[in-house]
Amino acid sequence: MTEPASRLHGSAAQRKLQAASLAAADSVRDTPGAVFAARVAGTDDPDRLGWDRIAATLRDERAITFRMIPVDACPDIEQRLAEIGCEITWWDVFDGPRDTIGATCDDLLAAARDDLVPLLPPASAQDAFYERVQGFMAGRGVAPCPAQVLSGEAGPAALAVLADPADGSIAATAFSYFPYNRHSPHRATAWAGVVAVREVMRGGGVGIRVNAPVLRAAVKDLGAERVQEYARTTNLASCRMIERCGLRLRRDVRSNIAQPDGARRFTR
Ligand SMILES: CC(C)(COP(=O)(O)OP(=O)(O)OC[C@H]1O[C@@H](n2cnc3c(N)ncnc32)[C@H](O)[C@@H]1OP(=O)(O)O)[C@@H](O)C(=O)NCCC(=O)NCCS
């Protein structure tokens, strides 16, 4: 991966977390219980990763994401986090199998539309392209991923950007890649997210139109057996968009980012 200190985006704190995540990518890919979450450190098995390491990460980086935690394990994690002055508010997890997602997204994308067009990375000036994409995500309150991850340099990935053909301005984004390592039961599951739609275009199906191609690419091009997305229960548009694309609410697991008590919310 090139220049871990650059091609990052967001607040100084977010860039610091992205740089730390990129710098640790190789060892994270090899560590049982660790997750390459791209925007922040992560774990899908806190006991396996070790609470000393989790506490040190929270002390040094002030954030770590907990992924695919069984609901009956959540109270214990909350308790352990409280003991070190940290807190977590759980997000709902949605996921689905390859065939369901492929068929659902094929149906959703069958009707040709030309009011928005896919925007692809140019042959040159790619850094400027990813910076624009990251700026669009951040402007919608969604913490962006580093360009090294959006571009696929850090591993197989799918990015969808829709633009207004009239002026080329970005209308919507979505992204998918594989965060779980070879030790994880979720290693063949892709994560999708950073879905953002320009404010004036919301509620007209654009979210579905940008999310569906990314999910379809994850299962058809990247070989994902399942795809997952996270959303706050209160984010009705996001939950509904995810379900329309063929994913279903998992009532047995939760995910989200732990931070020190009172820290500013990391992302939408
Ligand atoms: C979440 C977001 C991407 C959805 O995009 P969108 O273009 O508004 O969504 P769509 O128009 O494609 O709608 C998807 C579904 O949600 C429903 N929906 C849209 N807005 C809704 C709302 N405010 N309340 C309830 N349902 C809503 C739509 O009716 C549609 O369902 P339907 O087809 O069954 O009718 C967009 O609202 C956004 O950018 N939000 C800010 C960033 C964000 O929260 N991203 C998600 C992070 S997890």
PDB file of C-alpha atoms and ligand atoms in Angstrom:
ATOM      1  CA  MET A   1       0.000   0.000   0.000  1.00  0.00           C
ATOM      2  CA  THR A   2       1.257   3.485  -0.786  1.00  0.00           C
ATOM      3  CA  GLU A   3       1.918   6.300   1.631  1.00  0.00           C
ATOM      4  CA  PRO A   4      -0.187   5.390   4.645  1.00  0.00           C
ATOM      5  CA  ALA A   5       0.014   8.964   5.907  1.00  0.00           C
ATOM      6  CA  SER A   6      -1.719  10.434   2.858  1.00  0.00           C
ATOM      7  CA  ARG A   7      -4.924   9.931   0.876  1.00  0.00           C
ATOM      8  CA  LEU A   8      -6.851   9.969   4.133  1.00  0.00           C
ATOM      9  CA  HIS A   9      -9.854  12.166   4.819  1.00  0.00           C
ATOM     10  CA  GLY A  10     -11.955  13.619   7.615  1.00  0.00           C
ATOM     11  CA  SER A  11     -11.170  15.295  10.896  1.00  0.00           C
ATOM     12  CA  ALA A  12      -7.650  15.063  12.329  1.00  0.00           C
ATOM     13  CA  ALA A  13      -8.904  12.332  14.670  1.00  0.00           C
ATOM     14  CA  GLN A  14     -10.474  10.355  11.805  1.00  0.00           C
ATOM     15  CA  ARG A  15      -7.295  10.630   9.704  1.00  0.00           C
ATOM     16  CA  LYS A  16      -5.210   9.437  12.626  1.00  0.00           C
ATOM     17  CA  LEU A  17      -7.436   6.370  12.994  1.00  0.00           C
ATOM     18  CA  GLN A  18      -7.307   5.644   9.247  1.00  0.00           C
ATOM     19  CA  ALA A  19      -3.494   5.917   9.249  1.00  0.00           C
ATOM     20  CA  ALA A  20      -3.248   3.567  12.238  1.00  0.00           C
ATOM     21  CA  SER A  21      -5.627   1.089  10.578  1.00  0.00           C
ATOM     22  CA  LEU A  22      -3.626   1.108   7.321  1.00  0.00           C
ATOM     23  CA  ALA A  23      -0.286   0.827   9.100  1.00  0.00           C
ATOM     24  CA  ALA A  24      -1.547  -2.223  11.015  1.00  0.00           C
ATOM     25  CA  ALA A  25      -3.338  -3.805   8.018  1.00  0.00           C
ATOM     26  CA  ASP A  26      -0.920  -6.671   7.417  1.00  0.00           C
ATOM     27  CA  SER A  27      -0.698  -7.748  11.043  1.00  0.00           C
ATOM     28  CA  VAL A  28      -4.460  -7.316  11.501  1.00  0.00           C
ATOM     29  CA  ARG A  29      -5.071  -9.617   8.540  1.00  0.00           C
ATOM     30  CA  ASP A  30      -3.024 -12.231  10.418  1.00  0.00           C
ATOM     31  CA  THR A  31      -4.275 -11.787  13.998  1.00  0.00           C
ATOM     32  CA  PRO A  32      -7.102 -13.974  15.374  1.00  0.00           C
ATOM     33  CA  GLY A  33      -9.946 -11.776  16.632  1.00  0.00           C
ATOM     34  CA  ALA A  34      -8.802  -8.661  14.715  1.00  0.00           C
ATOM     35  CA  VAL A  35     -10.797  -6.930  11.959  1.00  0.00           C
ATOM     36  CA  PHE A  36      -9.444  -4.640   9.219  1.00  0.00           C
ATOM     37  CA  ALA A  37     -12.126  -1.996   9.617  1.00  0.00           C
ATOM     38  CA  ALA A  38     -10.238   0.615   7.513  1.00  0.00           C
ATOM     39  CA  ARG A  39     -11.556   3.650   9.388  1.00  0.00           C
ATOM     40  CA  VAL A  40     -10.697   2.409  12.875  1.00  0.00           C
ATOM     41  CA  ALA A  41      -9.263  -0.652  14.691  1.00  0.00           C
ATOM     42  CA  GLY A  42     -11.645  -3.587  15.079  1.00  0.00           C
ATOM     43  CA  THR A  43     -12.446  -6.957  16.604  1.00  0.00           C
ATOM     44  CA  ASP A  44     -15.001  -9.683  15.959  1.00  0.00           C
ATOM     45  CA  ASP A  45     -13.837 -11.739  18.942  1.00  0.00           C
ATOM     46  CA  PRO A  46     -12.715  -9.568  21.868  1.00  0.00           C
ATOM     47  CA  ASP A  47     -11.591 -12.460  24.063  1.00  0.00           C
ATOM     48  CA  ARG A  48      -9.418 -13.832  21.280  1.00  0.00           C
ATOM     49  CA  LEU A  49      -7.927 -10.419  20.481  1.00  0.00           C
ATOM     50  CA  GLY A  50      -7.444  -9.747  24.189  1.00  0.00           C
ATOM     51  CA  TRP A  51      -8.840  -7.072  26.455  1.00  0.00           C
ATOM     52  CA  ASP A  52      -5.400  -5.638  27.234  1.00  0.00           C
ATOM     53  CA  ARG A  53      -4.979  -4.849  23.555  1.00  0.00           C
ATOM     54  CA  ILE A  54      -8.525  -3.465  23.297  1.00  0.00           C
ATOM     55  CA  ALA A  55      -7.942  -1.214  26.323  1.00  0.00           C
ATOM     56  CA  ALA A  56      -4.616  -0.027  24.865  1.00  0.00           C
ATOM     57  CA  THR A  57      -6.291   0.737  21.518  1.00  0.00           C
ATOM     58  CA  LEU A  58      -9.020   2.723  23.249  1.00  0.00           C
ATOM     59  CA  ARG A  59      -6.401   4.613  25.251  1.00  0.00           C
ATOM     60  CA  ASP A  60      -4.139   5.361  22.246  1.00  0.00           C
ATOM     61  CA  GLU A  61      -6.608   5.639  19.351  1.00  0.00           C
ATOM     62  CA  ARG A  62      -9.831   6.400  21.292  1.00  0.00           C
ATOM     63  CA  ALA A  63     -11.972   4.063  19.171  1.00  0.00           C
ATOM     64  CA  ILE A  64     -12.370   0.412  18.235  1.00  0.00           C
ATOM     65  CA  THR A  65     -15.219  -1.286  16.423  1.00  0.00           C
ATOM     66  CA  PHE A  66     -16.841  -4.441  17.789  1.00  0.00           C
ATOM     67  CA  ARG A  67     -18.275  -6.579  14.965  1.00  0.00           C
ATOM     68  CA  MET A  68     -20.764  -9.453  14.906  1.00  0.00           C
ATOM     69  CA  ILE A  69     -21.053  -9.693  18.670  1.00  0.00           C
ATOM     70  CA  PRO A  70     -23.697 -12.205  19.865  1.00  0.00           C
ATOM     71  CA  VAL A  71     -26.465 -10.233  21.614  1.00  0.00           C
ATOM     72  CA  ASP A  72     -26.058 -12.201  24.839  1.00  0.00           C
ATOM     73  CA  ALA A  73     -22.386 -11.121  24.959  1.00  0.00           C
ATOM     74  CA  CYS A  74     -23.199  -7.404  24.571  1.00  0.00           C
ATOM     75  CA  PRO A  75     -23.942  -6.649  28.278  1.00  0.00           C
ATOM     76  CA  ASP A  76     -20.587  -8.108  29.321  1.00  0.00           C
ATOM     77  CA  ILE A  77     -18.769  -5.986  26.724  1.00  0.00           C
ATOM     78  CA  GLU A  78     -20.659  -2.872  27.873  1.00  0.00           C
ATOM     79  CA  GLN A  79     -19.626  -3.652  31.463  1.00  0.00           C
ATOM     80  CA  ARG A  80     -15.962  -4.170  30.564  1.00  0.00           C
ATOM     81  CA  LEU A  81     -15.937  -0.960  28.522  1.00  0.00           C
ATOM     82  CA  ALA A  82     -17.571   0.984  31.383  1.00  0.00           C
ATOM     83  CA  GLU A  83     -14.788  -0.192  33.709  1.00  0.00           C
ATOM     84  CA  ILE A  84     -12.234   1.572  31.476  1.00  0.00           C
ATOM     85  CA  GLY A  85     -14.373   4.705  30.974  1.00  0.00           C
ATOM     86  CA  CYS A  86     -15.697   3.789  27.523  1.00  0.00           C
ATOM     87  CA  GLU A  87     -19.111   3.198  26.003  1.00  0.00           C
ATOM     88  CA  ILE A  88     -20.779   1.622  22.972  1.00  0.00           C
ATOM     89  CA  THR A  89     -24.212   2.105  21.403  1.00  0.00           C
ATOM     90  CA  TRP A  90     -25.052  -0.887  19.285  1.00  0.00           C
ATOM     91  CA  TRP A  91     -26.033  -0.775  15.619  1.00  0.00           C
ATOM     92  CA  ASP A  92     -28.287  -3.293  13.934  1.00  0.00           C
ATOM     93  CA  VAL A  93     -26.635  -5.769  11.567  1.00  0.00           C
ATOM     94  CA  PHE A  94     -28.305  -6.709   8.295  1.00  0.00           C
ATOM     95  CA  ASP A  95     -26.987  -9.435   6.039  1.00  0.00           C
ATOM     96  CA  GLY A  96     -27.917 -11.865   3.327  1.00  0.00           C
ATOM     97  CA  PRO A  97     -26.621 -14.748   1.227  1.00  0.00           C
ATOM     98  CA  ARG A  98     -25.085 -14.453  -2.224  1.00  0.00           C
ATOM     99  CA  ASP A  99     -28.002 -15.818  -4.273  1.00  0.00           C
ATOM    100  CA  THR A 100     -30.673 -13.683  -2.627  1.00  0.00           C
ATOM    101  CA  ILE A 101     -28.615 -10.519  -2.914  1.00  0.00           C
ATOM    102  CA  GLY A 102     -27.618 -11.221  -6.517  1.00  0.00           C
ATOM    103  CA  ALA A 103     -31.197 -11.858  -7.653  1.00  0.00           C
ATOM    104  CA  THR A 104     -32.687  -8.952  -5.680  1.00  0.00           C
ATOM    105  CA  CYS A 105     -30.129  -6.454  -6.945  1.00  0.00           C
ATOM    106  CA  ASP A 106     -30.452  -7.719 -10.526  1.00  0.00           C
ATOM    107  CA  ASP A 107     -34.189  -6.977 -10.311  1.00  0.00           C
ATOM    108  CA  LEU A 108     -33.628  -3.551  -8.766  1.00  0.00           C
ATOM    109  CA  LEU A 109     -31.136  -2.567 -11.460  1.00  0.00           C
ATOM    110  CA  ALA A 110     -33.025  -4.040 -14.430  1.00  0.00           C
ATOM    111  CA  ALA A 111     -34.804  -0.814 -15.374  1.00  0.00           C
ATOM    112  CA  ALA A 112     -32.403   1.417 -17.314  1.00  0.00           C
ATOM    113  CA  ARG A 113     -32.197   5.026 -16.078  1.00  0.00           C
ATOM    114  CA  ASP A 114     -29.992   7.808 -17.402  1.00  0.00           C
ATOM    115  CA  ASP A 115     -30.762  10.669 -15.011  1.00  0.00           C
ATOM    116  CA  LEU A 116     -27.684   9.640 -12.987  1.00  0.00           C
ATOM    117  CA  VAL A 117     -24.581   8.012 -14.440  1.00  0.00           C
ATOM    118  CA  PRO A 118     -21.774   5.917 -12.900  1.00  0.00           C
ATOM    119  CA  LEU A 119     -18.615   7.908 -12.262  1.00  0.00           C
ATOM    120  CA  LEU A 120     -15.454   5.807 -12.613  1.00  0.00           C
ATOM    121  CA  PRO A 121     -11.926   6.576 -11.422  1.00  0.00           C
ATOM    122  CA  PRO A 122     -10.077   8.378 -14.243  1.00  0.00           C
ATOM    123  CA  ALA A 123      -6.923   6.936 -15.797  1.00  0.00           C
ATOM    124  CA  SER A 124      -4.906   9.770 -14.247  1.00  0.00           C
ATOM    125  CA  ALA A 125      -5.456  12.127 -11.297  1.00  0.00           C
ATOM    126  CA  GLN A 126      -6.958   9.318  -9.279  1.00  0.00           C
ATOM    127  CA  ASP A 127      -6.045  10.912  -5.957  1.00  0.00           C
ATOM    128  CA  ALA A 128      -8.212  13.919  -6.823  1.00  0.00           C
ATOM    129  CA  PHE A 129     -11.099  11.571  -7.717  1.00  0.00           C
ATOM    130  CA  TYR A 130     -10.933   9.725  -4.385  1.00  0.00           C
ATOM    131  CA  GLU A 131     -10.589  13.009  -2.526  1.00  0.00           C
ATOM    132  CA  ARG A 132     -13.825  14.211  -4.142  1.00  0.00           C
ATOM    133  CA  VAL A 133     -15.567  10.957  -3.221  1.00  0.00           C
ATOM    134  CA  GLN A 134     -14.297  11.145   0.357  1.00  0.00           C
ATOM    135  CA  GLY A 135     -15.367  14.784   0.594  1.00  0.00           C
ATOM    136  CA  PHE A 136     -18.861  13.860  -0.570  1.00  0.00           C
ATOM    137  CA  MET A 137     -19.149  11.096   2.059  1.00  0.00           C
ATOM    138  CA  ALA A 138     -17.832  13.315   4.843  1.00  0.00           C
ATOM    139  CA  GLY A 139     -20.209  16.095   3.831  1.00  0.00           C
ATOM    140  CA  ARG A 140     -23.117  13.698   4.431  1.00  0.00           C
ATOM    141  CA  GLY A 141     -21.865  12.822   7.924  1.00  0.00           C
ATOM    142  CA  VAL A 142     -20.417   9.464   6.862  1.00  0.00           C
ATOM    143  CA  ALA A 143     -16.800   8.853   7.942  1.00  0.00           C
ATOM    144  CA  PRO A 144     -14.929   8.089   4.689  1.00  0.00           C
ATOM    145  CA  CYS A 145     -12.540   5.193   4.122  1.00  0.00           C
ATOM    146  CA  PRO A 146      -8.924   5.893   3.066  1.00  0.00           C
ATOM    147  CA  ALA A 147      -8.338   6.123  -0.705  1.00  0.00           C
ATOM    148  CA  GLN A 148      -6.100   3.045  -0.437  1.00  0.00           C
ATOM    149  CA  VAL A 149      -9.181   1.047   0.618  1.00  0.00           C
ATOM    150  CA  LEU A 150     -11.729   2.679  -1.733  1.00  0.00           C
ATOM    151  CA  SER A 151      -9.419   2.015  -4.697  1.00  0.00           C
ATOM    152  CA  GLY A 152      -8.961  -1.697  -3.922  1.00  0.00           C
ATOM    153  CA  GLU A 153      -5.223  -1.373  -3.209  1.00  0.00           C
ATOM    154  CA  ALA A 154      -5.794  -2.749   0.306  1.00  0.00           C
ATOM    155  CA  GLY A 155      -7.796  -5.756  -0.944  1.00  0.00           C
ATOM    156  CA  PRO A 156     -10.738  -6.588  -3.229  1.00  0.00           C
ATOM    157  CA  ALA A 157     -13.317  -3.799  -3.162  1.00  0.00           C
ATOM    158  CA  ALA A 158     -16.294  -2.353  -5.038  1.00  0.00           C
ATOM    159  CA  LEU A 159     -17.071   1.364  -5.151  1.00  0.00           C
ATOM    160  CA  ALA A 160     -20.145   2.909  -6.770  1.00  0.00           C
ATOM    161  CA  VAL A 161     -20.358   6.631  -7.437  1.00  0.00           C
ATOM    162  CA  LEU A 162     -23.377   8.102  -9.222  1.00  0.00           C
ATOM    163  CA  ALA A 163     -23.131  11.544 -10.790  1.00  0.00           C
ATOM    164  CA  ASP A 164     -25.430  14.117 -12.317  1.00  0.00           C
ATOM    165  CA  PRO A 165     -24.633  13.954 -16.073  1.00  0.00           C
ATOM    166  CA  ALA A 166     -25.450  17.663 -16.408  1.00  0.00           C
ATOM    167  CA  ASP A 167     -22.402  18.805 -14.463  1.00  0.00           C
ATOM    168  CA  GLY A 168     -20.587  15.661 -13.271  1.00  0.00           C
ATOM    169  CA  SER A 169     -21.304  16.459  -9.612  1.00  0.00           C
ATOM    170  CA  ILE A 170     -21.510  13.477  -7.255  1.00  0.00           C
ATOM    171  CA  ALA A 171     -25.043  12.406  -6.340  1.00  0.00           C
ATOM    172  CA  ALA A 172     -24.424   9.250  -4.323  1.00  0.00           C
ATOM    173  CA  THR A 173     -21.771   6.780  -3.082  1.00  0.00           C
ATOM    174  CA  ALA A 174     -21.584   3.229  -1.713  1.00  0.00           C
ATOM    175  CA  PHE A 175     -18.701   0.843  -1.078  1.00  0.00           C
ATOM    176  CA  SER A 176     -17.903  -2.787  -0.196  1.00  0.00           C
ATOM    177  CA  TYR A 177     -14.796  -4.788   0.797  1.00  0.00           C
ATOM    178  CA  PHE A 178     -13.704  -7.672   3.061  1.00  0.00           C
ATOM    179  CA  PRO A 179     -12.860  -6.632   6.631  1.00  0.00           C
ATOM    180  CA  TYR A 180     -12.640 -10.084   8.269  1.00  0.00           C
ATOM    181  CA  ASN A 181      -9.441 -12.120   8.245  1.00  0.00           C
ATOM    182  CA  ARG A 182      -8.769 -15.809   7.581  1.00  0.00           C
ATOM    183  CA  HIS A 183      -9.262 -16.690  11.265  1.00  0.00           C
ATOM    184  CA  SER A 184     -12.795 -15.309  11.344  1.00  0.00           C
ATOM    185  CA  PRO A 185     -16.014 -17.274  10.796  1.00  0.00           C
ATOM    186  CA  HIS A 186     -17.072 -14.236   8.707  1.00  0.00           C
ATOM    187  CA  ARG A 187     -14.043 -14.319   6.381  1.00  0.00           C
ATOM    188  CA  ALA A 188     -16.206 -14.807   3.249  1.00  0.00           C
ATOM    189  CA  THR A 189     -18.576 -11.994   4.259  1.00  0.00           C
ATOM    190  CA  ALA A 190     -18.163  -8.603   2.623  1.00  0.00           C
ATOM    191  CA  TRP A 191     -19.148  -5.418   4.450  1.00  0.00           C
ATOM    192  CA  ALA A 192     -20.961  -2.664   2.552  1.00  0.00           C
ATOM    193  CA  GLY A 193     -21.527   0.882   3.713  1.00  0.00           C
ATOM    194  CA  VAL A 194     -20.599   4.561   3.471  1.00  0.00           C
ATOM    195  CA  VAL A 195     -23.829   4.934   1.528  1.00  0.00           C
ATOM    196  CA  ALA A 196     -24.603   8.614   1.046  1.00  0.00           C
ATOM    197  CA  VAL A 197     -27.064  10.474  -1.180  1.00  0.00           C
ATOM    198  CA  ARG A 198     -27.107  14.202  -1.899  1.00  0.00           C
ATOM    199  CA  GLU A 199     -29.720  15.768   0.378  1.00  0.00           C
ATOM    200  CA  VAL A 200     -32.069  17.087  -2.322  1.00  0.00           C
ATOM    201  CA  MET A 201     -32.168  13.687  -4.029  1.00  0.00           C
ATOM    202  CA  ARG A 202     -33.161  11.617  -0.985  1.00  0.00           C
ATOM    203  CA  GLY A 203     -36.364   9.599  -0.865  1.00  0.00           C
ATOM    204  CA  GLY A 204     -36.445   9.030  -4.634  1.00  0.00           C
ATOM    205  CA  GLY A 205     -34.749   5.641  -4.825  1.00  0.00           C
ATOM    206  CA  VAL A 206     -31.180   6.889  -5.359  1.00  0.00           C
ATOM    207  CA  GLY A 207     -29.937   5.132  -2.207  1.00  0.00           C
ATOM    208  CA  ILE A 208     -31.171   1.808  -3.562  1.00  0.00           C
ATOM    209  CA  ARG A 209     -29.661   2.565  -6.984  1.00  0.00           C
ATOM    210  CA  VAL A 210     -26.188   3.188  -5.527  1.00  0.00           C
ATOM    211  CA  ASN A 211     -26.274   0.433  -2.885  1.00  0.00           C
ATOM    212  CA  ALA A 212     -27.515  -2.335  -5.201  1.00  0.00           C
ATOM    213  CA  PRO A 213     -24.569  -2.304  -7.682  1.00  0.00           C
ATOM    214  CA  VAL A 214     -22.068  -2.480  -4.838  1.00  0.00           C
ATOM    215  CA  LEU A 215     -23.855  -5.445  -3.243  1.00  0.00           C
ATOM    216  CA  ARG A 216     -24.156  -7.139  -6.618  1.00  0.00           C
ATOM    217  CA  ALA A 217     -20.452  -6.612  -7.317  1.00  0.00           C
ATOM    218  CA  ALA A 218     -19.564  -8.004  -3.875  1.00  0.00           C
ATOM    219  CA  VAL A 219     -21.343 -11.303  -4.531  1.00  0.00           C
ATOM    220  CA  LYS A 220     -20.810 -11.616  -8.300  1.00  0.00           C
ATOM    221  CA  ASP A 221     -17.367 -10.087  -8.868  1.00  0.00           C
ATOM    222  CA  LEU A 222     -15.605 -10.279  -5.505  1.00  0.00           C
ATOM    223  CA  GLY A 223     -16.926 -13.732  -4.570  1.00  0.00           C
ATOM    224  CA  ALA A 224     -18.560 -12.831  -1.248  1.00  0.00           C
ATOM    225  CA  GLU A 225     -20.734 -15.599   0.188  1.00  0.00           C
ATOM    226  CA  ARG A 226     -22.646 -13.065   2.272  1.00  0.00           C
ATOM    227  CA  VAL A 227     -22.781  -9.266   2.501  1.00  0.00           C
ATOM    228  CA  GLN A 228     -23.535  -7.276   5.634  1.00  0.00           C
ATOM    229  CA  GLU A 229     -24.442  -3.652   6.322  1.00  0.00           C
ATOM    230  CA  TYR A 230     -24.936  -1.793   9.582  1.00  0.00           C
ATOM    231  CA  ALA A 231     -27.444   0.900  10.453  1.00  0.00           C
ATOM    232  CA  ARG A 232     -28.836   2.621  13.487  1.00  0.00           C
ATOM    233  CA  THR A 233     -32.395   1.483  14.190  1.00  0.00           C
ATOM    234  CA  THR A 234     -33.421   5.156  14.087  1.00  0.00           C
ATOM    235  CA  ASN A 235     -32.002   5.626  10.563  1.00  0.00           C
ATOM    236  CA  LEU A 236     -35.202   4.459   8.866  1.00  0.00           C
ATOM    237  CA  ALA A 237     -34.130   5.358   5.332  1.00  0.00           C
ATOM    238  CA  SER A 238     -30.898   3.393   5.702  1.00  0.00           C
ATOM    239  CA  CYS A 239     -32.598   0.333   7.255  1.00  0.00           C
ATOM    240  CA  ARG A 240     -35.279   0.286   4.576  1.00  0.00           C
ATOM    241  CA  MET A 241     -32.778   0.788   1.744  1.00  0.00           C
ATOM    242  CA  ILE A 242     -30.685  -2.112   3.033  1.00  0.00           C
ATOM    243  CA  GLU A 243     -33.724  -4.408   3.306  1.00  0.00           C
ATOM    244  CA  ARG A 244     -34.929  -3.487  -0.185  1.00  0.00           C
ATOM    245  CA  CYS A 245     -31.559  -4.721  -1.496  1.00  0.00           C
ATOM    246  CA  GLY A 246     -32.163  -8.205  -0.088  1.00  0.00           C
ATOM    247  CA  LEU A 247     -30.498  -8.050   3.334  1.00  0.00           C
ATOM    248  CA  ARG A 248     -32.368  -9.012   6.518  1.00  0.00           C
ATOM    249  CA  LEU A 249     -32.055  -7.853  10.111  1.00  0.00           C
ATOM    250  CA  ARG A 250     -29.918 -10.207  12.207  1.00  0.00           C
ATOM    251  CA  ARG A 251     -31.494 -10.417  15.654  1.00  0.00           C
ATOM    252  CA  ASP A 252     -28.634 -12.543  17.032  1.00  0.00           C
ATOM    253  CA  VAL A 253     -25.671 -10.136  16.580  1.00  0.00           C
ATOM    254  CA  ARG A 254     -24.791  -6.448  16.979  1.00  0.00           C
ATOM    255  CA  SER A 255     -21.918  -4.196  15.907  1.00  0.00           C
ATOM    256  CA  ASN A 256     -20.592  -0.700  16.543  1.00  0.00           C
ATOM    257  CA  ILE A 257     -17.706   1.510  17.603  1.00  0.00           C
ATOM    258  CA  ALA A 258     -16.652   1.830  21.243  1.00  0.00           C
ATOM    259  CA  GLN A 259     -15.265   5.198  22.304  1.00  0.00           C
ATOM    260  CA  PRO A 260     -14.344   6.941  25.551  1.00  0.00           C
ATOM    261  CA  ASP A 261     -17.410   8.227  27.470  1.00  0.00           C
ATOM    262  CA  GLY A 262     -18.778  11.420  25.918  1.00  0.00           C
ATOM    263  CA  ALA A 263     -16.608  11.260  22.757  1.00  0.00           C
ATOM    264  CA  ARG A 264     -18.011  12.808  19.594  1.00  0.00           C
ATOM    265  CA  ARG A 265     -19.970  10.279  17.490  1.00  0.00           C
ATOM    266  CA  PHE A 266     -17.636   8.720  14.936  1.00  0.00           C
ATOM    267  CA  THR A 267     -20.019   8.326  11.967  1.00  0.00           C
ATOM    268  CA  ARG A 268     -23.700   8.203  11.060  1.00  0.00           C
TER     269      ARG A 268
HETATM  270  C1  LIG B   1     -29.647   6.519   3.964  1.00  0.00           C
HETATM  271  C2  LIG B   1     -29.671   7.128   2.542  1.00  0.00           C
HETATM  272  C3  LIG B   1     -28.407   6.712   1.837  1.00  0.00           C
HETATM  273  C4  LIG B   1     -30.898   6.580   1.807  1.00  0.00           C
HETATM  274  O1  LIG B   1     -30.924   7.108   0.499  1.00  0.00           O
HETATM  275  P1  LIG B   1     -32.298   7.587  -0.190  1.00  0.00           P
HETATM  276  O2  LIG B   1     -32.022   7.902  -1.598  1.00  0.00           O
HETATM  277  O3  LIG B   1     -32.910   8.625   0.640  1.00  0.00           O
HETATM  278  O4  LIG B   1     -33.156   6.246  -0.056  1.00  0.00           O
HETATM  279  P2  LIG B   1     -34.184   5.680  -1.127  1.00  0.00           P
HETATM  280  O5  LIG B   1     -34.978   6.796  -1.713  1.00  0.00           O
HETATM  281  O6  LIG B   1     -33.453   4.778  -2.054  1.00  0.00           O
HETATM  282  O7  LIG B   1     -35.168   4.861  -0.189  1.00  0.00           O
HETATM  283  C5  LIG B   1     -34.906   3.569   0.264  1.00  0.00           C
HETATM  284  C6  LIG B   1     -36.132   3.095   1.029  1.00  0.00           C
HETATM  285  O8  LIG B   1     -36.220   3.829   2.271  1.00  0.00           O
HETATM  286  C7  LIG B   1     -37.468   4.488   2.337  1.00  0.00           C
HETATM  287  N1  LIG B   1     -37.209   5.777   2.959  1.00  0.00           N
HETATM  288  C8  LIG B   1     -36.496   6.791   2.426  1.00  0.00           C
HETATM  289  N2  LIG B   1     -36.466   7.806   3.311  1.00  0.00           N
HETATM  290  C9  LIG B   1     -37.168   7.396   4.398  1.00  0.00           C
HETATM  291  C10 LIG B   1     -37.468   7.999   5.650  1.00  0.00           C
HETATM  292  N3  LIG B   1     -37.030   9.228   5.953  1.00  0.00           N
HETATM  293  N4  LIG B   1     -38.218   7.297   6.524  1.00  0.00           N
HETATM  294  C11 LIG B   1     -38.649   6.055   6.234  1.00  0.00           C
HETATM  295  N5  LIG B   1     -38.371   5.411   5.063  1.00  0.00           N
HETATM  296  C12 LIG B   1     -37.637   6.097   4.170  1.00  0.00           C
HETATM  297  C13 LIG B   1     -37.939   4.634   0.923  1.00  0.00           C
HETATM  298  O9  LIG B   1     -39.350   4.792   0.872  1.00  0.00           O
HETATM  299  C14 LIG B   1     -37.437   3.342   0.301  1.00  0.00           C
HETATM  300  O10 LIG B   1     -38.292   2.260   0.644  1.00  0.00           O
HETATM  301  P3  LIG B   1     -39.417   1.763  -0.399  1.00  0.00           P
HETATM  302  O11 LIG B   1     -38.721   1.584  -1.716  1.00  0.00           O
HETATM  303  O12 LIG B   1     -39.901   0.498   0.197  1.00  0.00           O
HETATM  304  O13 LIG B   1     -40.456   2.818  -0.443  1.00  0.00           O
HETATM  305  C15 LIG B   1     -29.771   8.669   2.580  1.00  0.00           C
HETATM  306  O14 LIG B   1     -30.877   9.017   3.350  1.00  0.00           O
HETATM  307  C16 LIG B   1     -28.535   9.362   3.160  1.00  0.00           C
HETATM  308  O15 LIG B   1     -27.619   9.714   2.428  1.00  0.00           O
HETATM  309  N6  LIG B   1     -28.526   9.588   4.478  1.00  0.00           N
HETATM  310  C17 LIG B   1     -27.380  10.222   5.138  1.00  0.00           C
HETATM  311  C18 LIG B   1     -26.192   9.278   5.237  1.00  0.00           C
HETATM  312  C19 LIG B   1     -26.559   7.982   5.926  1.00  0.00           C
HETATM  313  O16 LIG B   1     -27.252   7.969   6.950  1.00  0.00           O
HETATM  314  N7  LIG B   1     -26.040   6.867   5.388  1.00  0.00           N
HETATM  315  C20 LIG B   1     -26.250   5.551   5.937  1.00  0.00           C
HETATM  316  C21 LIG B   1     -25.232   5.253   6.966  1.00  0.00           C
HETATM  317  S1  LIG B   1     -25.610   3.682   7.763  1.00  0.00           S
END
